[in-house]
Amino acid sequence: MSLEEKVVAIVAKTAEKKKTVTLDTDLMRDLGTDSLALLMIIQALEDEFDIAIPDDAFKKVKTVREIVAQLRAHFPRLDAAP
Amino acid sequence: MTLAAFYDRLRLDEGLVREAEFNPYYRHLQSWLGDPVRIDGRDFLNLAANDYLGLACDPRVGQAITAGVSRYGASLCGTPIATGCVDLLRALEERLAAFVGLEDGVVLPSCYQANNGLFTAVAGRDDVILIDHFAHSSLIEGARAVGCKIRPFRHNDPGHLESLLGKVRGHRQAFVVTESVFSTEGSIAPLGAIVELCDRFGAVPVVDDSHGIGVLGANGRGVLEHFGQTGFPGIYTASLGKALANAGGLIAGRRALIDHLRYYCPHLVYSTALPPGVAAGVGAVLDIIGTEFPARRRRLWEHRDTLRQGLAAVGFTVLSGEAPINSILAGTPVQTIRLAREFYAAGLLTTPFVHPSVPLNEGRVRLIAGAGLPPARLKAAVEALPTIAKAWQAGSLVGGPG
């Protein structure tokens, strides 16, 4: 499973309601992701990849694709993970 | 950096109000809450206030407040740690704690202050706070002020909470925070399951029972009575300004907790104490609940069901909460404010909620039919619902989805 696929699955799993999630899903517009929901996504990513995400790393992300980009920027080894 | 830029930054975006052609917020009441309420020189049926038991205008409560003021004056002009803690207030704290089934309590000027001040007094940066995603702003901001790890769990989802509790590591203490009744939808938290999980994982449960005290339970003693929680091990908070028809906020729990808060909760220590008249008013409400709760409760639920059936009959999507709250799912912020506008035009006062109070595009209009409302007036309101629904639907079509 690619990093993109893993992140899409995590975002879908943390949402309060079942919705289709893609890399282009806009967190706020499409999922209504508020600050606590973003925290839920961050903690799920931390649990999945066993990483500690810096507090402000995801402050400006708007789409799932941007989450993936931020993850890559902060944790380059993630692409190599099984 | 200029003063003009500062004030420009504060300027409100009035786009929503312009598009919906209505501002439902900060309407100026020209009367008390007794039916009808008067606004803009017109009479309204009040389906907005949290006066669940219809006691805000009860003459016995008013007389008790007057007697309290006569004896103690308008204010003690001091914090409770100094001159503000009159015997009347202390007696009320003990009485409220016993009422909800806990050892001791402390009363703050508001429940926002209670929830906001609680966490910095009992938690630190080494702790973790797990909080329901839809918890009230006062709880979220209070938890954030600690600066510790915050782990939200999906709304009313003990399974998700359990998985998070199983994963949190390296903290000193975990707290699990929820409301009893989520007031924008009327759902009730699965408190029994939450307390059981807390017990299993050594976490401290924290419940805000603002919309449950005086409403839930066979005797109106709130969520702990509702769930048969006789030995609740955690922290309980509640507003005294909803069913208890006054003002103030209660924190109750074990004596060690309350003793600690008396010296370490800044929102208590540094706030002017609850006015003695208000303390007397809450006492009078507790007296009335002691004798009249079954009848008032019956009327409250009858009103809820009458309204719910009427709303469903005209095609509104009503969230099926278990509490005596009817919440219509209205959609976008514009659709939501427009629906409140149609109710307003028909002489019905309601409460609209838009993002961020509720999820984006899941705006809702809340109606609470308190036990004090005359049944004939409620019947007339139900008869007006087809016209309201029709006008709202027509407006939505004309104005687009908003």
Short mmCIF file of C-alpha atoms in Angstrom, two decimals:
data_model
loop_
_atom_site.label_atom_id
_atom_site.label_comp_id
_atom_site.label_asym_id
_atom_site.label_seq_id
_atom_site.Cartn_x
_atom_site.Cartn_y
_atom_site.Cartn_z
CA MET A 1 0.00 0.00 0.00
CA SER A 2 1.44 3.39 -0.99
CA LEU A 3 1.73 6.28 1.43
CA GLU A 4 -1.06 8.04 -0.46
CA GLU A 5 -3.40 5.07 -0.05
CA LYS A 6 -2.62 4.76 3.64
CA VAL A 7 -3.32 8.44 4.29
CA VAL A 8 -6.58 8.36 2.32
CA ALA A 9 -7.71 5.36 4.38
CA ILE A 10 -6.80 7.05 7.67
CA VAL A 11 -8.63 10.27 6.81
CA ALA A 12 -11.72 8.27 5.79
CA LYS A 13 -11.59 6.23 9.00
CA THR A 14 -11.41 9.23 11.32
CA ALA A 15 -14.33 11.10 9.72
CA GLU A 16 -17.53 11.29 11.78
CA LYS A 17 -19.56 10.20 8.76
CA LYS A 18 -18.75 7.79 5.97
CA LYS A 19 -17.63 9.79 2.96
CA THR A 20 -15.58 9.10 -0.13
CA VAL A 21 -12.06 10.41 0.37
CA THR A 22 -9.49 10.96 -2.37
CA LEU A 23 -6.18 12.81 -2.53
CA ASP A 24 -8.06 15.88 -3.75
CA THR A 25 -10.59 15.86 -0.92
CA ASP A 26 -10.70 19.30 0.68
CA LEU A 27 -10.62 18.69 4.43
CA MET A 28 -12.77 21.66 5.41
CA ARG A 29 -15.10 21.94 2.43
CA ASP A 30 -15.72 18.23 1.80
CA LEU A 31 -15.37 16.72 5.26
CA GLY A 32 -15.98 19.71 7.53
CA THR A 33 -12.70 18.99 9.31
CA ASP A 34 -12.43 21.31 12.30
CA SER A 35 -9.42 21.72 14.57
CA LEU A 36 -10.33 18.69 16.71
CA ALA A 37 -10.99 16.54 13.65
CA LEU A 38 -7.57 17.54 12.31
CA LEU A 39 -6.11 16.46 15.66
CA MET A 40 -7.85 13.11 15.22
CA ILE A 41 -6.25 12.69 11.81
CA ILE A 42 -2.83 13.64 13.19
CA GLN A 43 -3.07 11.18 16.07
CA ALA A 44 -4.19 8.40 13.72
CA LEU A 45 -1.18 9.12 11.48
CA GLU A 46 1.11 9.10 14.51
CA ASP A 47 -0.28 5.76 15.61
CA GLU A 48 -0.09 4.27 12.11
CA PHE A 49 3.46 5.34 11.34
CA ASP A 50 4.83 5.46 14.90
CA ILE A 51 5.97 9.05 14.51
CA ALA A 52 5.54 12.28 16.51
CA ILE A 53 4.18 15.02 14.29
CA PRO A 54 5.29 18.55 15.25
CA ASP A 55 2.42 20.71 16.54
CA ASP A 56 2.35 23.16 13.63
CA ALA A 57 3.24 20.78 10.79
CA PHE A 58 -0.33 20.45 9.54
CA LYS A 59 -1.56 23.91 10.43
CA LYS A 60 -2.01 25.02 6.82
CA VAL A 61 -2.93 21.79 5.04
CA LYS A 62 -6.12 21.97 3.00
CA THR A 63 -6.28 18.70 1.09
CA VAL A 64 -5.35 15.08 1.69
CA ARG A 65 -2.62 15.49 -0.92
CA GLU A 66 -1.07 18.26 1.20
CA ILE A 67 -1.08 15.97 4.22
CA VAL A 68 0.92 13.44 2.22
CA ALA A 69 3.33 16.18 1.11
CA GLN A 70 3.85 17.38 4.68
CA LEU A 71 4.43 13.83 5.87
CA ARG A 72 7.05 13.30 3.16
CA ALA A 73 8.73 16.59 4.02
CA HIS A 74 9.01 15.76 7.72
CA PHE A 75 9.45 11.98 7.53
CA PRO A 76 11.23 11.00 4.27
CA ARG A 77 11.63 7.40 5.48
CA LEU A 78 7.86 6.80 5.36
CA ASP A 79 7.93 5.93 1.64
CA ALA A 80 10.31 3.11 2.40
CA ALA A 81 8.05 1.68 5.11
CA PRO A 82 6.29 -1.60 4.22
CA MET B 1 1.24 48.03 12.31
CA THR B 2 -1.48 50.67 12.78
CA LEU B 3 -4.51 51.11 14.98
CA ALA B 4 -6.67 51.29 11.86
CA ALA B 5 -5.36 47.91 10.69
CA PHE B 6 -6.10 46.45 14.12
CA TYR B 7 -9.73 47.59 14.12
CA ASP B 8 -10.10 46.66 10.47
CA ARG B 9 -9.08 43.11 11.35
CA LEU B 10 -11.88 42.95 13.93
CA ARG B 11 -14.59 44.00 11.49
CA LEU B 12 -17.36 41.40 11.24
CA ASP B 13 -18.17 39.67 7.97
CA GLU B 14 -21.84 40.45 7.49
CA GLY B 15 -22.20 38.40 4.32
CA LEU B 16 -24.25 35.66 5.96
CA VAL B 17 -26.68 38.09 7.58
CA ARG B 18 -27.05 40.00 4.31
CA GLU B 19 -27.71 36.88 2.29
CA ALA B 20 -30.14 35.39 4.80
CA GLU B 21 -31.71 38.82 5.38
CA PHE B 22 -31.89 38.18 9.10
CA ASN B 23 -29.65 38.36 12.14
CA PRO B 24 -30.99 36.00 14.83
CA TYR B 25 -28.30 36.84 17.35
CA TYR B 26 -28.43 39.37 20.18
CA ARG B 27 -32.13 40.12 19.69
CA HIS B 28 -33.22 42.42 22.50
CA LEU B 29 -35.89 40.94 24.72
CA GLN B 30 -38.28 43.49 26.18
CA SER B 31 -39.88 41.11 28.64
CA TRP B 32 -39.26 38.16 30.94
CA LEU B 33 -39.41 34.54 29.74
CA GLY B 34 -43.04 34.05 30.73
CA ASP B 35 -45.25 33.51 27.70
CA PRO B 36 -45.40 35.52 25.51
CA VAL B 37 -41.93 37.00 25.31
CA ARG B 38 -41.70 40.38 23.64
CA ILE B 39 -39.11 41.37 21.03
CA ASP B 40 -39.20 44.24 18.55
CA GLY B 41 -42.59 45.18 19.99
CA ARG B 42 -44.06 41.80 18.99
CA ASP B 43 -45.15 38.77 21.01
CA PHE B 44 -43.30 35.46 20.56
CA LEU B 45 -43.61 31.91 21.78
CA ASN B 46 -40.23 31.15 23.27
CA LEU B 47 -38.78 27.95 21.86
CA ALA B 48 -35.24 29.17 22.33
CA ALA B 49 -34.56 29.42 26.06
CA ASN B 50 -33.20 26.53 28.13
CA ASP B 51 -35.89 27.05 30.76
CA TYR B 52 -36.73 23.33 30.63
CA LEU B 53 -38.94 23.24 33.71
CA GLY B 54 -40.52 26.66 33.24
CA LEU B 55 -39.19 28.03 36.52
CA ALA B 56 -37.37 31.20 35.41
CA CYS B 57 -40.46 33.31 36.08
CA ASP B 58 -41.90 31.29 38.95
CA PRO B 59 -42.93 33.74 41.71
CA ARG B 60 -41.52 31.45 44.43
CA VAL B 61 -38.08 31.69 42.83
CA GLY B 62 -38.41 35.45 42.50
CA GLN B 63 -39.45 35.77 46.15
CA ALA B 64 -36.46 33.68 47.28
CA ILE B 65 -34.13 35.91 45.26
CA THR B 66 -35.69 39.03 46.77
CA ALA B 67 -35.29 37.58 50.28
CA GLY B 68 -31.66 36.71 49.51
CA VAL B 69 -30.96 40.25 48.35
CA SER B 70 -32.76 41.72 51.38
CA ARG B 71 -30.60 39.73 53.74
CA TYR B 72 -27.21 39.78 51.98
CA GLY B 73 -27.43 42.66 49.50
CA ALA B 74 -26.92 42.60 45.76
CA SER B 75 -23.34 41.36 45.86
CA LEU B 76 -20.63 40.45 48.33
CA CYS B 77 -18.22 42.45 46.16
CA GLY B 78 -15.47 39.94 46.74
CA THR B 79 -14.10 36.62 45.60
CA PRO B 80 -15.24 33.50 47.45
CA ILE B 81 -11.78 33.07 48.96
CA ALA B 82 -12.14 36.54 50.52
CA THR B 83 -15.54 37.96 51.48
CA GLY B 84 -17.73 36.34 48.82
CA CYS B 85 -18.44 32.99 50.42
CA VAL B 86 -21.61 33.60 52.43
CA ASP B 87 -23.20 30.77 54.39
CA LEU B 88 -26.03 30.70 51.86
CA LEU B 89 -23.59 29.96 49.00
CA ARG B 90 -21.75 27.30 50.96
CA ALA B 91 -25.03 25.63 51.90
CA LEU B 92 -26.05 25.67 48.23
CA GLU B 93 -22.78 24.01 47.19
CA GLU B 94 -23.35 21.19 49.68
CA ARG B 95 -26.97 20.86 48.66
CA LEU B 96 -26.21 20.73 44.94
CA ALA B 97 -23.51 18.10 45.46
CA ALA B 98 -25.93 15.96 47.46
CA PHE B 99 -28.62 16.56 44.82
CA VAL B 100 -26.48 15.02 42.07
CA GLY B 101 -25.15 12.32 44.41
CA LEU B 102 -21.59 13.50 45.02
CA GLU B 103 -19.53 14.36 48.10
CA ASP B 104 -18.98 18.08 47.72
CA GLY B 105 -19.18 20.94 45.26
CA VAL B 106 -18.16 24.45 44.46
CA VAL B 107 -20.15 27.09 42.58
CA LEU B 108 -18.61 29.53 40.08
CA PRO B 109 -20.29 32.52 38.43
CA SER B 110 -20.86 30.55 35.22
CA CYS B 111 -20.48 27.03 33.88
CA TYR B 112 -18.24 28.36 31.12
CA GLN B 113 -15.87 29.46 33.87
CA ALA B 114 -16.26 26.13 35.65
CA ASN B 115 -15.38 24.11 32.55
CA ASN B 116 -12.74 26.57 31.45
CA GLY B 117 -10.97 26.74 34.81
CA LEU B 118 -11.24 23.14 35.85
CA PHE B 119 -8.52 21.61 33.70
CA THR B 120 -5.68 24.01 34.48
CA ALA B 121 -6.38 23.33 38.16
CA VAL B 122 -6.27 19.54 37.98
CA ALA B 123 -4.16 18.68 34.90
CA GLY B 124 -0.66 19.48 33.67
CA ARG B 125 1.47 19.23 30.56
CA ASP B 126 2.35 15.59 31.33
CA ASP B 127 -1.29 14.52 31.19
CA VAL B 128 -3.53 13.58 28.28
CA ILE B 129 -7.12 14.71 27.76
CA LEU B 130 -9.42 12.59 25.61
CA ILE B 131 -12.43 14.61 24.62
CA ASP B 132 -15.61 13.99 22.61
CA HIS B 133 -15.22 15.64 19.20
CA PHE B 134 -18.44 17.62 19.68
CA ALA B 135 -17.85 18.73 23.28
CA HIS B 136 -18.76 22.30 24.22
CA SER B 137 -16.35 25.12 23.52
CA SER B 138 -15.85 25.74 27.25
CA LEU B 139 -14.49 22.21 27.70
CA ILE B 140 -12.31 22.31 24.59
CA GLU B 141 -10.80 25.69 25.43
CA GLY B 142 -10.32 24.64 29.05
CA ALA B 143 -8.49 21.50 27.96
CA ARG B 144 -6.37 23.43 25.46
CA ALA B 145 -5.27 25.88 28.14
CA VAL B 146 -3.43 23.06 29.93
CA GLY B 147 -1.00 22.64 27.02
CA CYS B 148 -1.06 18.86 27.29
CA LYS B 149 -1.77 16.25 24.62
CA ILE B 150 -5.41 16.35 23.49
CA ARG B 151 -6.88 13.27 21.84
CA PRO B 152 -10.42 13.80 20.50
CA PHE B 153 -12.60 10.73 20.08
CA ARG B 154 -15.45 10.33 17.61
CA HIS B 155 -18.72 11.69 18.92
CA ASN B 156 -20.48 9.33 21.38
CA ASP B 157 -18.26 6.46 20.22
CA PRO B 158 -16.95 4.37 23.16
CA GLY B 159 -15.30 1.95 20.71
CA HIS B 160 -13.08 4.73 19.37
CA LEU B 161 -12.43 5.97 22.90
CA GLU B 162 -11.37 2.47 23.94
CA SER B 163 -8.91 2.19 21.06
CA LEU B 164 -7.39 5.57 21.97
CA LEU B 165 -7.15 4.73 25.66
CA GLY B 166 -5.32 1.57 24.67
CA LYS B 167 -2.76 3.58 22.71
CA VAL B 168 -1.96 6.56 24.94
CA ARG B 169 1.44 6.10 26.57
CA GLY B 170 3.83 7.93 28.83
CA HIS B 171 1.40 10.33 30.44
CA ARG B 172 0.87 10.97 34.13
CA GLN B 173 -2.95 10.94 34.09
CA ALA B 174 -5.64 10.54 31.44
CA PHE B 175 -8.94 12.45 31.56
CA VAL B 176 -11.97 11.53 29.47
CA VAL B 177 -14.27 14.48 28.81
CA THR B 178 -17.83 14.52 27.53
CA GLU B 179 -21.11 16.33 27.84
CA SER B 180 -24.15 14.43 29.12
CA VAL B 181 -26.61 15.94 26.65
CA PHE B 182 -25.25 17.41 23.42
CA SER B 183 -27.51 20.38 23.15
CA THR B 184 -27.37 21.05 19.42
CA GLU B 185 -28.83 17.63 18.68
CA GLY B 186 -30.26 16.30 21.97
CA SER B 187 -28.20 13.11 22.05
CA ILE B 188 -27.17 11.63 25.40
CA ALA B 189 -23.60 10.39 25.93
CA PRO B 190 -23.13 6.69 26.75
CA LEU B 191 -21.86 7.63 30.19
CA GLY B 192 -22.07 4.10 31.64
CA ALA B 193 -19.72 2.76 28.97
CA ILE B 194 -17.40 5.76 29.32
CA VAL B 195 -17.11 5.36 33.10
CA GLU B 196 -16.44 1.64 32.67
CA LEU B 197 -13.63 2.38 30.20
CA CYS B 198 -12.18 5.01 32.54
CA ASP B 199 -12.23 2.49 35.35
CA ARG B 200 -10.44 -0.10 33.18
CA PHE B 201 -7.74 2.30 32.02
CA GLY B 202 -7.36 4.33 35.23
CA ALA B 203 -8.68 7.52 33.61
CA VAL B 204 -10.70 10.27 35.29
CA PRO B 205 -14.13 10.81 33.69
CA VAL B 206 -15.31 14.42 33.37
CA VAL B 207 -18.94 15.08 32.46
CA ASP B 208 -20.68 18.39 31.82
CA ASP B 209 -24.33 17.88 32.74
CA SER B 210 -25.56 21.37 31.86
CA HIS B 211 -28.52 20.12 29.83
CA GLY B 212 -29.13 17.10 32.07
CA ILE B 213 -29.39 18.55 35.58
CA GLY B 214 -33.04 19.18 36.41
CA VAL B 215 -34.06 17.22 33.29
CA LEU B 216 -32.69 13.67 33.31
CA GLY B 217 -33.25 11.02 35.96
CA ALA B 218 -36.40 9.96 37.76
CA ASN B 219 -36.05 12.88 40.18
CA GLY B 220 -34.36 15.39 37.90
CA ARG B 221 -30.99 14.85 39.52
CA GLY B 222 -29.27 14.64 36.17
CA VAL B 223 -27.18 12.25 34.17
CA LEU B 224 -25.70 10.34 37.11
CA GLU B 225 -29.19 9.46 38.30
CA HIS B 226 -30.23 8.69 34.71
CA PHE B 227 -27.46 6.09 34.37
CA GLY B 228 -27.60 4.85 37.99
CA GLN B 229 -24.05 6.10 38.64
CA THR B 230 -24.12 5.95 42.43
CA GLY B 231 -20.36 5.97 42.96
CA PHE B 232 -19.24 8.27 40.14
CA PRO B 233 -15.46 8.52 40.56
CA GLY B 234 -14.84 11.55 38.39
CA ILE B 235 -15.57 15.24 37.96
CA TYR B 236 -19.06 16.60 37.36
CA THR B 237 -19.95 20.07 36.11
CA ALA B 238 -23.32 21.68 35.39
CA SER B 239 -24.89 25.01 34.55
CA LEU B 240 -27.31 26.54 37.02
CA GLY B 241 -28.75 28.68 34.23
CA LYS B 242 -30.79 26.14 32.30
CA ALA B 243 -33.32 23.86 34.05
CA LEU B 244 -32.21 25.37 37.37
CA ALA B 245 -33.32 28.72 35.94
CA ASN B 246 -30.73 31.01 37.52
CA ALA B 247 -27.02 31.45 36.76
CA GLY B 248 -23.72 29.94 37.81
CA GLY B 249 -21.71 26.78 37.32
CA LEU B 250 -21.24 23.78 39.59
CA ILE B 251 -18.19 21.56 39.87
CA ALA B 252 -18.83 18.51 42.06
CA GLY B 253 -16.95 15.36 42.98
CA ARG B 254 -14.88 13.96 45.79
CA ARG B 255 -14.03 16.26 48.69
CA ALA B 256 -10.29 16.19 47.91
CA LEU B 257 -11.04 17.55 44.43
CA ILE B 258 -13.26 20.34 45.71
CA ASP B 259 -10.82 21.35 48.47
CA HIS B 260 -8.09 21.55 45.81
CA LEU B 261 -10.22 23.68 43.48
CA ARG B 262 -10.98 26.17 46.26
CA TYR B 263 -7.32 27.19 46.24
CA TYR B 264 -6.08 26.26 42.74
CA CYS B 265 -8.91 27.07 40.32
CA PRO B 266 -8.16 30.65 39.19
CA HIS B 267 -11.61 31.11 37.65
CA LEU B 268 -13.06 30.55 41.12
CA VAL B 269 -10.41 32.18 43.27
CA TYR B 270 -10.25 35.40 41.25
CA SER B 271 -13.91 35.84 40.24
CA THR B 272 -16.45 37.81 42.22
CA ALA B 273 -18.61 35.22 43.93
CA LEU B 274 -22.06 34.25 42.72
CA PRO B 275 -24.50 36.94 43.96
CA PRO B 276 -26.36 35.74 47.07
CA GLY B 277 -29.76 36.39 45.49
CA VAL B 278 -28.91 33.91 42.75
CA ALA B 279 -27.82 31.33 45.31
CA ALA B 280 -31.19 31.77 47.02
CA GLY B 281 -32.95 31.41 43.66
CA VAL B 282 -31.24 28.10 42.90
CA GLY B 283 -32.22 26.86 46.35
CA ALA B 284 -35.86 27.68 45.63
CA VAL B 285 -35.70 25.80 42.32
CA LEU B 286 -34.34 22.73 44.11
CA ASP B 287 -37.28 22.98 46.54
CA ILE B 288 -39.73 23.05 43.64
CA ILE B 289 -38.03 20.17 41.84
CA GLY B 290 -38.32 18.17 45.06
CA THR B 291 -42.12 18.35 44.92
CA GLU B 292 -43.15 19.12 41.35
CA PHE B 293 -40.63 17.38 39.14
CA PRO B 294 -42.81 14.48 37.94
CA ALA B 295 -45.55 16.78 36.64
CA ARG B 296 -43.15 19.26 35.04
CA ARG B 297 -41.12 16.46 33.48
CA ARG B 298 -44.26 14.90 32.00
CA ARG B 299 -45.27 18.21 30.41
CA LEU B 300 -41.74 18.79 29.09
CA TRP B 301 -41.71 15.44 27.29
CA GLU B 302 -45.28 15.86 26.04
CA HIS B 303 -44.29 19.22 24.57
CA ARG B 304 -41.22 17.70 22.93
CA ASP B 305 -43.24 14.92 21.35
CA THR B 306 -46.02 17.25 20.17
CA LEU B 307 -43.48 19.50 18.51
CA ARG B 308 -41.41 16.62 17.10
CA GLN B 309 -44.47 15.03 15.48
CA GLY B 310 -45.53 18.36 14.02
CA LEU B 311 -42.07 19.06 12.60
CA ALA B 312 -41.77 15.60 11.09
CA ALA B 313 -45.26 15.82 9.60
CA VAL B 314 -44.33 18.84 7.50
CA GLY B 315 -41.14 17.21 6.24
CA PHE B 316 -38.44 18.67 8.46
CA THR B 317 -35.50 16.40 9.25
CA VAL B 318 -35.49 16.30 13.04
CA LEU B 319 -32.44 14.85 14.76
CA SER B 320 -33.66 11.99 16.89
CA GLY B 321 -32.02 12.91 20.17
CA GLU B 322 -33.28 11.35 23.41
CA ALA B 323 -33.31 14.62 25.36
CA PRO B 324 -36.25 17.08 25.36
CA ILE B 325 -34.73 19.01 22.47
CA ASN B 326 -35.92 19.19 18.87
CA SER B 327 -33.23 20.05 16.37
CA ILE B 328 -34.02 20.53 12.69
CA LEU B 329 -31.24 19.77 10.25
CA ALA B 330 -31.25 22.84 8.00
CA GLY B 331 -28.07 22.58 5.90
CA THR B 332 -25.87 25.50 4.93
CA PRO B 333 -25.46 28.55 7.16
CA VAL B 334 -27.75 30.59 4.88
CA GLN B 335 -30.45 27.89 4.86
CA THR B 336 -30.18 27.67 8.62
CA ILE B 337 -30.53 31.39 9.28
CA ARG B 338 -33.36 31.60 6.75
CA LEU B 339 -35.23 28.86 8.58
CA ALA B 340 -34.80 30.74 11.87
CA ARG B 341 -36.10 33.82 10.02
CA GLU B 342 -39.26 32.00 8.93
CA PHE B 343 -39.90 30.86 12.50
CA TYR B 344 -39.31 34.41 13.68
CA ALA B 345 -41.75 35.80 11.12
CA ALA B 346 -44.36 33.37 12.48
CA GLY B 347 -43.78 34.59 16.06
CA LEU B 348 -41.69 31.60 17.16
CA LEU B 349 -38.32 32.24 18.77
CA THR B 350 -35.73 29.53 17.99
CA THR B 351 -31.97 29.04 18.18
CA PRO B 352 -30.00 28.54 14.94
CA PHE B 353 -26.57 26.92 15.06
CA VAL B 354 -24.07 27.22 12.22
CA HIS B 355 -20.45 26.19 11.78
CA PRO B 356 -18.25 26.11 13.90
CA SER B 357 -20.86 25.35 16.59
CA VAL B 358 -21.97 22.40 14.45
CA PRO B 359 -20.28 20.54 11.56
CA LEU B 360 -19.98 22.44 8.28
CA ASN B 361 -23.23 22.54 6.29
CA GLU B 362 -25.04 20.67 9.04
CA GLY B 363 -26.62 23.80 10.45
CA ARG B 364 -29.59 23.24 12.67
CA VAL B 365 -32.41 25.15 14.27
CA ARG B 366 -33.13 24.12 17.84
CA LEU B 367 -36.51 24.26 19.52
CA ILE B 368 -36.95 23.64 23.23
CA ALA B 369 -40.53 23.64 24.45
CA GLY B 370 -40.20 24.15 28.19
CA ALA B 371 -42.72 22.75 30.67
CA GLY B 372 -43.97 26.28 31.35
CA LEU B 373 -45.39 26.85 27.86
CA PRO B 374 -49.19 26.76 27.64
CA PRO B 375 -50.30 23.70 25.61
CA ALA B 376 -52.74 25.80 23.57
CA ARG B 377 -49.93 28.09 22.43
CA LEU B 378 -47.79 25.12 21.46
CA LYS B 379 -50.72 23.68 19.51
CA ALA B 380 -51.02 26.97 17.62
CA ALA B 381 -47.30 26.84 16.87
CA VAL B 382 -47.64 23.34 15.46
CA GLU B 383 -50.51 24.56 13.28
CA ALA B 384 -48.21 27.25 11.89
CA LEU B 385 -45.52 24.75 10.88
CA PRO B 386 -46.83 23.95 7.35
CA THR B 387 -46.68 27.66 6.43
CA ILE B 388 -43.19 27.98 7.89
CA ALA B 389 -41.92 24.90 6.06
CA LYS B 390 -43.46 26.07 2.79
CA ALA B 391 -41.99 29.56 3.06
CA TRP B 392 -38.55 28.15 3.89
CA GLN B 393 -38.60 25.68 1.03
CA ALA B 394 -39.76 28.38 -1.39
CA GLY B 395 -36.99 30.70 -0.14
CA SER B 396 -34.40 27.97 -0.60
CA LEU B 397 -35.52 27.42 -4.18
CA VAL B 398 -35.49 31.13 -4.98
CA GLY B 399 -32.21 31.81 -3.26
CA GLY B 400 -30.52 28.57 -4.31
CA PRO B 401 -28.89 26.21 -1.87
CA GLY B 402 -27.19 29.11 -0.07
#
